[in-house]
Short mmCIF file of C-alpha atoms in Angstrom, two decimals:
data_model
loop_
_atom_site.label_atom_id
_atom_site.label_comp_id
_atom_site.label_asym_id
_atom_site.label_seq_id
_atom_site.Cartn_x
_atom_site.Cartn_y
_atom_site.Cartn_z
CA THR G 1 -19.84 9.14 -12.01
CA PRO G 2 -21.92 8.11 -14.95
CA LYS G 3 -25.42 9.25 -15.01
CA ASN G 4 -28.12 7.00 -13.58
CA ILE G 5 -25.32 4.38 -12.29
CA PRO G 6 -25.62 4.35 -8.49
CA PRO G 7 -22.38 4.99 -6.85
CA VAL G 8 -22.94 1.71 -5.41
CA ILE G 9 -22.96 -0.06 -8.39
CA TYR G 10 -20.26 2.20 -10.29
CA THR G 11 -17.56 2.78 -7.74
CA PRO G 12 -16.28 -0.57 -6.80
CA PRO G 13 -15.65 -1.66 -10.55
CA ARG G 14 -14.00 1.76 -10.88
CA HIS G 15 -11.69 0.38 -8.08
CA ALA G 16 -11.01 -2.60 -10.17
CA ILE G 17 -9.73 -1.02 -13.91
CA THR G 18 -7.89 2.28 -11.89
CA GLU G 19 -6.06 -0.70 -9.94
CA ILE G 20 -4.78 -1.99 -13.24
CA LYS G 21 -3.68 1.56 -14.39
CA ARG G 22 -1.94 2.19 -11.10
CA THR G 23 -0.36 -1.45 -11.23
CA GLU G 24 1.10 -0.66 -14.93
CA ALA G 25 2.20 2.58 -13.87
CA GLY G 26 3.90 1.18 -10.55
CA ALA G 27 5.90 -1.31 -12.31
CA LYS G 28 7.37 1.30 -15.08
CA ALA G 29 7.98 3.25 -11.56
CA LEU G 30 9.81 0.52 -9.94
CA ILE G 31 11.90 0.01 -13.33
CA ASN G 32 12.70 3.50 -13.28
CA ASN G 33 13.83 3.47 -9.64
CA ASP G 34 11.24 6.35 -9.11
CA TYR G 35 10.34 5.18 -5.29
CA ASN G 36 7.82 8.65 -5.21
CA GLU G 37 6.18 7.70 -7.79
CA PHE G 38 5.36 4.20 -6.65
CA GLY G 39 4.77 5.31 -3.22
CA ARG G 40 2.20 8.08 -4.58
CA LEU G 41 0.58 5.05 -6.52
CA MET G 42 0.77 3.18 -2.80
CA TYR G 43 -1.38 5.97 -1.78
CA ASP G 44 -3.87 6.25 -4.33
CA SER G 45 -4.34 2.68 -3.98
CA HIS G 46 -5.71 2.72 -0.81
CA GLU G 47 -7.68 5.85 -1.33
CA SER G 48 -9.38 3.71 -3.73
CA LEU G 49 -9.72 0.77 -1.41
CA ARG G 50 -10.88 2.64 0.74
CA ASP G 51 -13.54 5.36 -1.21
CA ASP G 52 -14.34 3.17 -4.26
CA PHE G 53 -14.33 -0.62 -2.90
CA GLU G 54 -14.84 0.16 0.77
CA VAL G 55 -12.82 -1.95 2.19
CA SER G 56 -10.59 -0.26 4.45
CA CYS G 57 -11.46 0.72 7.99
CA GLU G 58 -10.47 3.69 10.67
CA GLU G 59 -7.78 1.28 12.19
CA LEU G 60 -5.68 0.61 8.80
CA ASP G 61 -6.66 4.34 7.25
CA GLN G 62 -4.77 5.61 10.86
CA LEU G 63 -1.84 3.36 9.93
CA VAL G 64 -2.01 4.71 6.74
CA GLU G 65 -1.84 8.32 7.96
CA LEU G 66 0.62 7.71 10.53
CA ALA G 67 3.13 6.42 7.80
CA ARG G 68 2.44 9.14 5.74
CA SER G 69 3.33 11.82 8.31
CA VAL G 70 6.87 10.23 8.45
CA ASP G 71 9.74 11.69 6.46
CA GLY G 72 11.44 9.00 4.22
CA VAL G 73 7.93 6.81 3.95
CA TYR G 74 7.64 7.02 0.09
CA GLY G 75 3.91 5.35 0.75
CA SER G 76 1.73 3.28 2.31
CA ARG G 77 -1.87 0.92 1.88
CA MET G 78 -3.98 -1.70 3.29
CA THR G 79 -3.33 -5.14 1.77
CA GLY G 80 -5.36 -8.08 2.48
CA GLY G 81 -8.71 -8.72 2.74
CA GLY G 82 -9.61 -5.39 4.20
CA PHE G 83 -11.81 -4.56 6.93
CA GLY G 84 -8.48 -4.57 9.74
CA GLY G 85 -5.63 -6.30 8.89
CA CYS G 86 -2.55 -5.11 7.34
CA THR G 87 -0.75 -2.62 5.46
CA VAL G 88 2.57 -2.43 3.32
CA THR G 89 4.64 0.34 3.57
CA LEU G 90 7.30 1.37 1.84
CA VAL G 91 10.35 3.39 3.76
CA LYS G 92 13.64 4.19 3.09
CA LYS G 93 16.08 2.27 5.33
CA SER G 94 16.87 5.01 7.30
CA SER G 95 13.86 5.98 8.45
CA VAL G 96 12.54 3.02 9.11
CA GLU G 97 12.96 3.02 13.23
CA LYS G 98 11.55 6.33 12.54
CA CYS G 99 8.20 5.15 11.23
CA ILE G 100 7.74 2.32 13.65
CA ASP G 101 7.85 4.73 16.43
CA THR G 102 5.58 7.15 14.96
CA ILE G 103 3.13 4.07 14.44
CA LYS G 104 3.68 2.67 18.09
CA LYS G 105 3.30 6.34 19.73
CA GLY G 106 0.30 7.45 17.35
CA TYR G 107 -1.77 4.23 16.83
CA HIS G 108 -4.40 3.70 19.34
CA GLY G 109 -4.43 -0.40 18.77
CA THR G 110 -1.31 -2.50 19.09
CA ALA G 111 0.89 -2.85 15.65
CA SER G 112 3.21 -5.67 14.77
CA PHE G 113 5.70 -4.78 12.22
CA TYR G 114 7.77 -7.16 9.68
CA GLU G 115 10.74 -5.69 8.13
CA PHE G 116 11.58 -6.90 4.63
CA GLU G 117 13.82 -5.80 1.86
CA PRO G 118 12.67 -5.77 -1.46
CA SER G 119 14.58 -8.37 -4.04
CA ASN G 120 14.10 -9.17 -7.51
CA GLY G 121 11.49 -11.66 -6.88
CA THR G 122 10.94 -15.47 -7.80
CA CYS G 123 13.39 -17.73 -9.27
CA SER G 124 14.23 -21.03 -10.32
CA ILE G 125 16.98 -22.62 -7.96
CA ASP G 126 18.33 -26.21 -9.91
CA LEU G 127 18.62 -27.93 -6.85
CA LYS G 128 20.20 -30.83 -8.22
CA ARG G 129 23.38 -32.71 -6.26
CA ASP G 130 26.30 -33.74 -8.49
#
């Protein structure tokens, strides 16, 4: 922390700056199919959201830690506006059921799960008909 700047002023911008760096590093990790690195960046992002930006909560932290305890989970972090809500977790396909089971058994609340597979993202589709 720079001298003479209170953490309450310094840490939110630090999150924004380090999140940009994590996003750039994450893009490189995905291009290189380095899911371990991408997962580490997800955890780092969550910790920064929790510690610097102060938008996490006990429930989100618990979900991330439960996911972290499962072999085959690359990374997890809160998503959305914070203060409750949702996490996104990158999991090997073979470990999805174990991850869900671990969270259901360990989480003190009720969790819902939505499974998605990565894709190349958005693209233009020609809808013209002959």
